[in-house]
Coordinates of C-alpha atoms and ligand atoms in Angstrom, one line a residue:
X1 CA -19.2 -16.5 -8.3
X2 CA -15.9 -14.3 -8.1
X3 CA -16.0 -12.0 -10.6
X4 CA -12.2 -11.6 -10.1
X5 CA -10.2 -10.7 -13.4
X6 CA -7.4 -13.0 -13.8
X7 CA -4.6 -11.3 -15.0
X8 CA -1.5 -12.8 -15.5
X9 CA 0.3 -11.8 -13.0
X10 CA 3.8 -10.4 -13.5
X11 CA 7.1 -12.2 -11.7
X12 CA 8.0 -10.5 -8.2
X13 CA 10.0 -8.1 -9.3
X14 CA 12.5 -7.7 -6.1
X15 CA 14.4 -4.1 -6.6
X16 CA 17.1 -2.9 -3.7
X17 CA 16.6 0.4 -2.6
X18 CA 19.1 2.4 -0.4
X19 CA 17.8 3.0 3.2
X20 CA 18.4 7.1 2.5
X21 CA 15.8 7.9 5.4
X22 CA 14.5 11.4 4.5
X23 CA 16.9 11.5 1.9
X24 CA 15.6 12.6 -1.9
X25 CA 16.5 8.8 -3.3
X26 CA 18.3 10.5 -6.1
X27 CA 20.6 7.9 -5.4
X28 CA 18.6 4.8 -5.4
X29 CA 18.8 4.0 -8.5
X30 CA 21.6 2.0 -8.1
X31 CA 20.1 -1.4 -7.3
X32 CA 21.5 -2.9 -4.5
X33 CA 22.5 -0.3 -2.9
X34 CA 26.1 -0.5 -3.7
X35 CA 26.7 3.4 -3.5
X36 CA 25.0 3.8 -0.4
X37 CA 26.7 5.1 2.9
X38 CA 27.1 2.5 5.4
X39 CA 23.9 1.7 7.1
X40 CA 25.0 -1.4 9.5
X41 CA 24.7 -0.2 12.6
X42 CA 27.8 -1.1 15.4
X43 CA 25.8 -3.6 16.9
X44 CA 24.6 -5.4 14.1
X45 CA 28.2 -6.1 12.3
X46 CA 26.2 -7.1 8.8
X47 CA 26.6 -11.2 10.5
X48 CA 23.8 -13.1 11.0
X49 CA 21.4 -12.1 13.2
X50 CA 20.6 -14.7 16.0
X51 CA 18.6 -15.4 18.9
X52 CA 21.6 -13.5 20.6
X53 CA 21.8 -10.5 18.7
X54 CA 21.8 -7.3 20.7
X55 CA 19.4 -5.8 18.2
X56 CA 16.8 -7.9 19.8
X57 CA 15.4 -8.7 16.5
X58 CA 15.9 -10.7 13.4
X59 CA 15.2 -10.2 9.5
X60 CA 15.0 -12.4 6.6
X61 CA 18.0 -11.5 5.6
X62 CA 20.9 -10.2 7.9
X63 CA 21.3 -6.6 7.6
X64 CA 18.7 -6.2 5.3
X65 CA 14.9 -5.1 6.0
X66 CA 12.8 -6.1 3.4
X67 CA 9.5 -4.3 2.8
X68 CA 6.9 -6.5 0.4
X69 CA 4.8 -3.6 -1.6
X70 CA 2.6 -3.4 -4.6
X71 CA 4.3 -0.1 -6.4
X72 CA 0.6 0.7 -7.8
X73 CA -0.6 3.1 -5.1
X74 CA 0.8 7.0 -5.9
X75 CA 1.8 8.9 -3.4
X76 CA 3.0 5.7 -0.9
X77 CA 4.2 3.7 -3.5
X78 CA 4.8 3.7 -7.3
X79 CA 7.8 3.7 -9.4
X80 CA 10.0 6.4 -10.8
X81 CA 10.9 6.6 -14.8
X82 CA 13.6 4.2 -14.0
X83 CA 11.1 1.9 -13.0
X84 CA 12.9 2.2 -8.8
X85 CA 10.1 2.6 -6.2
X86 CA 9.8 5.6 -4.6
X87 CA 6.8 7.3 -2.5
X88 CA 5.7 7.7 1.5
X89 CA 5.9 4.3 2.1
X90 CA 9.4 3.3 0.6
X91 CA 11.0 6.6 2.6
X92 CA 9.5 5.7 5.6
X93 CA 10.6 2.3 5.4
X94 CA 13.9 3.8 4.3
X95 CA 13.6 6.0 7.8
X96 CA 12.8 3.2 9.5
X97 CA 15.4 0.4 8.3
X98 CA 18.4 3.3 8.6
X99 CA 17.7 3.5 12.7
X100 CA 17.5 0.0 12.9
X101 CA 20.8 -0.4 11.3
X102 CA 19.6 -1.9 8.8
X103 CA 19.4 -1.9 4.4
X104 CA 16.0 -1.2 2.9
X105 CA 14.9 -3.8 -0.2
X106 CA 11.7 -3.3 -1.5
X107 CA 10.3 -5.8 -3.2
X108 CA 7.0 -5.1 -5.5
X109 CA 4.6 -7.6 -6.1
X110 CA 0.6 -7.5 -6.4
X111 CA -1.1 -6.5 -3.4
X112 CA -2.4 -9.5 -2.2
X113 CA 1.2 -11.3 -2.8
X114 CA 2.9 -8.4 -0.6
X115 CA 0.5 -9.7 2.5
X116 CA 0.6 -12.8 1.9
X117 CA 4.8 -12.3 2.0
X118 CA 5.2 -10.9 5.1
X119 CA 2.9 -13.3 6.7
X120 CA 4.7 -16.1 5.3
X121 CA 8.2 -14.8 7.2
X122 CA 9.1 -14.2 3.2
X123 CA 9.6 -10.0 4.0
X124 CA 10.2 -8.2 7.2
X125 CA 7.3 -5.5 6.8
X126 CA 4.4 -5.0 4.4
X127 CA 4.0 -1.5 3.5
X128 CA 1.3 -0.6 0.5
X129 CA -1.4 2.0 2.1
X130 CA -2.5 -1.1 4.0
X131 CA -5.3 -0.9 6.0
X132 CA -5.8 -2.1 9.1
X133 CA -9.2 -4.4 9.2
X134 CA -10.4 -7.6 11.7
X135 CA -9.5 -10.5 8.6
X136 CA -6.3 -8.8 8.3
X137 CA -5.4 -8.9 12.3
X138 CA -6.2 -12.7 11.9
X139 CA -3.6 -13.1 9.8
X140 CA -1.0 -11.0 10.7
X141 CA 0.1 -7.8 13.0
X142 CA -0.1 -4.2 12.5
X143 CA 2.1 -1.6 14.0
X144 CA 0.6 1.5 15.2
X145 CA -1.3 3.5 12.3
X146 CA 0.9 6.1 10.3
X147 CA -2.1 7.5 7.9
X148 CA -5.5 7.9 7.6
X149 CA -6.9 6.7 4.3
X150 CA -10.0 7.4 2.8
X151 CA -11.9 5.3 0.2
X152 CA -13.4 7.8 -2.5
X153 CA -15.5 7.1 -5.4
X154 CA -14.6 7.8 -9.5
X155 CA -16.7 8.3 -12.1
X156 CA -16.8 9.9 -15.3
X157 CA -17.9 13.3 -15.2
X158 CA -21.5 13.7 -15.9
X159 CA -22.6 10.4 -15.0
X160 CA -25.6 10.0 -12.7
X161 CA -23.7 8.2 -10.2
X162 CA -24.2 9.0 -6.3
X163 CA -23.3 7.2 -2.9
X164 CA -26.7 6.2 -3.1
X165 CA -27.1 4.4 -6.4
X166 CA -23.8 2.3 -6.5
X167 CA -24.9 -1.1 -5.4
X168 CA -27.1 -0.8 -9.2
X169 CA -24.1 -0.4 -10.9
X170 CA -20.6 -2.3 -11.9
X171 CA -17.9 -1.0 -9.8
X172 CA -14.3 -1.8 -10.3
X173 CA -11.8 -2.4 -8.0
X174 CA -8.3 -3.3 -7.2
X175 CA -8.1 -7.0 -6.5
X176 CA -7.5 -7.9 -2.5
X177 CA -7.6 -4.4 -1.2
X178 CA -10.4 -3.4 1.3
X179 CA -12.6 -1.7 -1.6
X180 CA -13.0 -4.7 -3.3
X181 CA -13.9 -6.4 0.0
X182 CA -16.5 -4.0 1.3
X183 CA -18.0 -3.4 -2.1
X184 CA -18.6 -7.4 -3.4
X185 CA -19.8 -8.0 0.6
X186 CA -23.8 -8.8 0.4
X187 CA -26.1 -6.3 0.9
X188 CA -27.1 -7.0 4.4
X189 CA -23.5 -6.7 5.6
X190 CA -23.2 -3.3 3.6
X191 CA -22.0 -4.4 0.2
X192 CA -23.2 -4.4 -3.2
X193 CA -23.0 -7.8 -3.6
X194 CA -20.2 -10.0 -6.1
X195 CA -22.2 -9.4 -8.9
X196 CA -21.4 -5.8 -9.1
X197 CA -17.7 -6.1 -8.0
X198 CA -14.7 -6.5 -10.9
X199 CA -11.6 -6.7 -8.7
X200 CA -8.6 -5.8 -11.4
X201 CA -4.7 -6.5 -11.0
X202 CA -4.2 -3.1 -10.0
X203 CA -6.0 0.6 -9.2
X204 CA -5.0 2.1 -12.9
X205 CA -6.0 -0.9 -14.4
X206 CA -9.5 -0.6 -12.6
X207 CA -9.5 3.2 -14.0
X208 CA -8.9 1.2 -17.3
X209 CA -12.0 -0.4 -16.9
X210 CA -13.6 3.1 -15.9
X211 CA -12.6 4.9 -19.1
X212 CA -13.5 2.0 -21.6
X213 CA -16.9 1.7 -19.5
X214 CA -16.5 -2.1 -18.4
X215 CA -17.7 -0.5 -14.9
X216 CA -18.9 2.4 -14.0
X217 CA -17.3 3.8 -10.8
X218 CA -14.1 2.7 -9.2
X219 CA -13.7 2.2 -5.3
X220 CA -10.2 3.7 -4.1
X221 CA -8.2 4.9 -1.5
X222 CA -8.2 8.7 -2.1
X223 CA -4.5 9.8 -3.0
X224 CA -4.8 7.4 -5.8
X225 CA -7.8 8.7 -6.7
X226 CA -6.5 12.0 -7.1
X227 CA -3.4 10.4 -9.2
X228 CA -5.0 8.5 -11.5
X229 CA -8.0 11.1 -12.2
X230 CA -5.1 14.0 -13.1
X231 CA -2.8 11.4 -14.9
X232 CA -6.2 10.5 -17.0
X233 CA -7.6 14.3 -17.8
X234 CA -8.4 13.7 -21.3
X235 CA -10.8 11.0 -20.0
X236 CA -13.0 13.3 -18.1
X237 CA -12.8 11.4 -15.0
X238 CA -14.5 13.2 -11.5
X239 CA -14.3 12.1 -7.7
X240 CA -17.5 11.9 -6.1
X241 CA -18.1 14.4 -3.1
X242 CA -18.1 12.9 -0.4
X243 CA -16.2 9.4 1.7
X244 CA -17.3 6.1 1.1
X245 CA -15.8 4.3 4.1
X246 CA -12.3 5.9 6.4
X247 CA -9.7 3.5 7.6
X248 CA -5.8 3.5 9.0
X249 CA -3.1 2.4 7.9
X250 CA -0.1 0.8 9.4
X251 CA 2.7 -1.7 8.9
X252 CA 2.3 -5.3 8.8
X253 CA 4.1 -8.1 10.4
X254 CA 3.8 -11.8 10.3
X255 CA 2.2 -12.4 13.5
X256 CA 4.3 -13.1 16.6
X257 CA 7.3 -11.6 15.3
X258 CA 7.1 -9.1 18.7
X259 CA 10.9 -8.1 18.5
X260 CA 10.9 -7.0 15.1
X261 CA 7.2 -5.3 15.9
X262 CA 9.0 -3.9 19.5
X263 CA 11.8 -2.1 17.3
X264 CA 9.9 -0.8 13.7
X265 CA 7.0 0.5 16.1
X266 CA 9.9 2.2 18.4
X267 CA 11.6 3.9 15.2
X268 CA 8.2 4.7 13.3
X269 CA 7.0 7.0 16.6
X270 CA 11.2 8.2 16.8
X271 CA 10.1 9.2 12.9
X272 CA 6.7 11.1 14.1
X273 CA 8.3 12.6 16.7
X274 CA 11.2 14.2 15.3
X275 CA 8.9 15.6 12.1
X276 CA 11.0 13.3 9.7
X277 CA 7.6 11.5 8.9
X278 CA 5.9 14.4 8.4
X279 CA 8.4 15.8 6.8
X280 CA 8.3 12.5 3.7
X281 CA 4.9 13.1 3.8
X282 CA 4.8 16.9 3.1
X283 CA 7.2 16.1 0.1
X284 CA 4.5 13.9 -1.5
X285 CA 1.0 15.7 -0.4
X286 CA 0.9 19.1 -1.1
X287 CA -2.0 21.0 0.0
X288 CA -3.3 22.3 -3.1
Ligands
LIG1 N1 -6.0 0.6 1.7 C1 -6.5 -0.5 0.8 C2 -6.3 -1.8 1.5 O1 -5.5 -2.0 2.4 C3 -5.8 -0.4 -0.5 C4 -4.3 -0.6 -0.5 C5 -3.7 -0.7 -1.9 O2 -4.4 -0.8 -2.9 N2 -2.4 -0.7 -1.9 O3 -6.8 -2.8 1.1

């Protein structure tokens, strides 16, 4: 039995964002990117892109490179007070649509509704910390990887909770991700078994669940882990020492779509090369 919370989940919200690369976004508030400098590219023309467009590649929507997310997942993606989304992910994307000519949207849904979206051709890339795992490569592509991520375990502070003990308590998830996977697998195949999985609608409502003491630990990727333990001081919440399972990330494509894949892959290692990537990611992470 699935011990999946159903919570109602929220209409797709679809928000425009302004492909402004490394830019700050300051400007990205303005839906639709109406104020934006011009991004369509010489060869592109903003017509429809064809089977003979010199790009090489098409997109849902000519001109336009949409990105499906879940804006739950501080630093890659989350919103800003004005409820746009900003982090890693969305600036990369930004980076990446701008040298292909092309507009960013970004449109936030749940997590498992922003996979399911680009493999249904419904968005050009998926970008939400995804990690790259054998179901997932069944179902769709993956560029190459852009981040490490690391699954970490939260707990309140004081609690007798180790690596070891875990599969005897109630551990809360987010919904579709890999932690919620791995953790409700059975016990022979590493897990702890569906009975002692909650996947919730999103990471901070699994840290809900922590705080109120419907579970006892939370499964997450790290950087989130960090974010939701500071934004939750008063709750006492602590990160376990130590990493309960490493994976990589990259961008997702509906599978086949080797044009597309060709040209995001080609500007994501332009991105690494030339330090713009590293330099999104240094305004996010901060070595403390
Ligand atoms: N990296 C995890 C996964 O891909 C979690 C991603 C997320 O919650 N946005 O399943």
């Amino acid at each position: 039995m699935k011990k999946i919370l159903a919570f109602a989940m929220a209409a797709a919200m679809t928000l425009s964002l302004a492909a402004c690369g490394g830019g700050s976004g300051a400007d990205s508030s303005n839906k639709g990117g109406a104020s934006n400098p011009p991004v369509v590219s010489g060869s592109q023309g903003g017509t429809s892109a064809g089977a003979s467009d010199p790009a090489g590649f098409t997109t849902v929507e000519p001109g336009k490179l949409h990105m499906s997310t879940n804006a739950e997942f501080p630093p890659y993606e989350m919103l800003d007070d004005s409820g746009v989304p900003i982090g890693i992910d969305v600036e990369v994307a930004g980076a990446i649509a701008q040298k292909l000519g092309l507009e960013l949207v970004v449109d936030d849904m749940g997590f498992d509704a922003a996979l399911l979206a680009v493999q249904n051709g419904q968005s050009d890339i998926a970008m939400a910390g995804i990690t790259v795992s054998e179901d997932r490569l069944a179902k769709m592509d993956f560029t190459d990887s852009y981040a490490t991520g690391v699954q970490v375990v939260i707990v309140k502070e004081g609690s007798d909770i180790t690596m070891d003990n875990l599969g005897e308590k109630m551990i809360g998830t987010q919904m579709g991700t890999t932690g919620y996977i791995y953790a409700s697998d059975t016990v022979e195949n590493g897990g702890y078994g569906e009975d002692h999985v909650i996947g919730y609608e999103t990471g901070a409502v699994a840290v809900q669940a922590l705080i109120s003491g419907q579970v006892d630990a939370v499964i997450i990727d790290n950087l989130p882990a960090q974010s939701y333990v500071e934004a939750n001081a008063a709750a006492g919440l602590t990160i376990l020492e130590g990493t309960w399972v490493e994976e990589d990330y990259a961008i997702g494509l509906q599978k086949g779509n080797t044009d597309l894949m060709a040209a995001v892959n080609g500007a994501l290692n332009e991105l690494k090369a030339d330090g713009t990537f590293q330099g999104i990611v240094d305004k996010y992470i901060t070595a403390d």
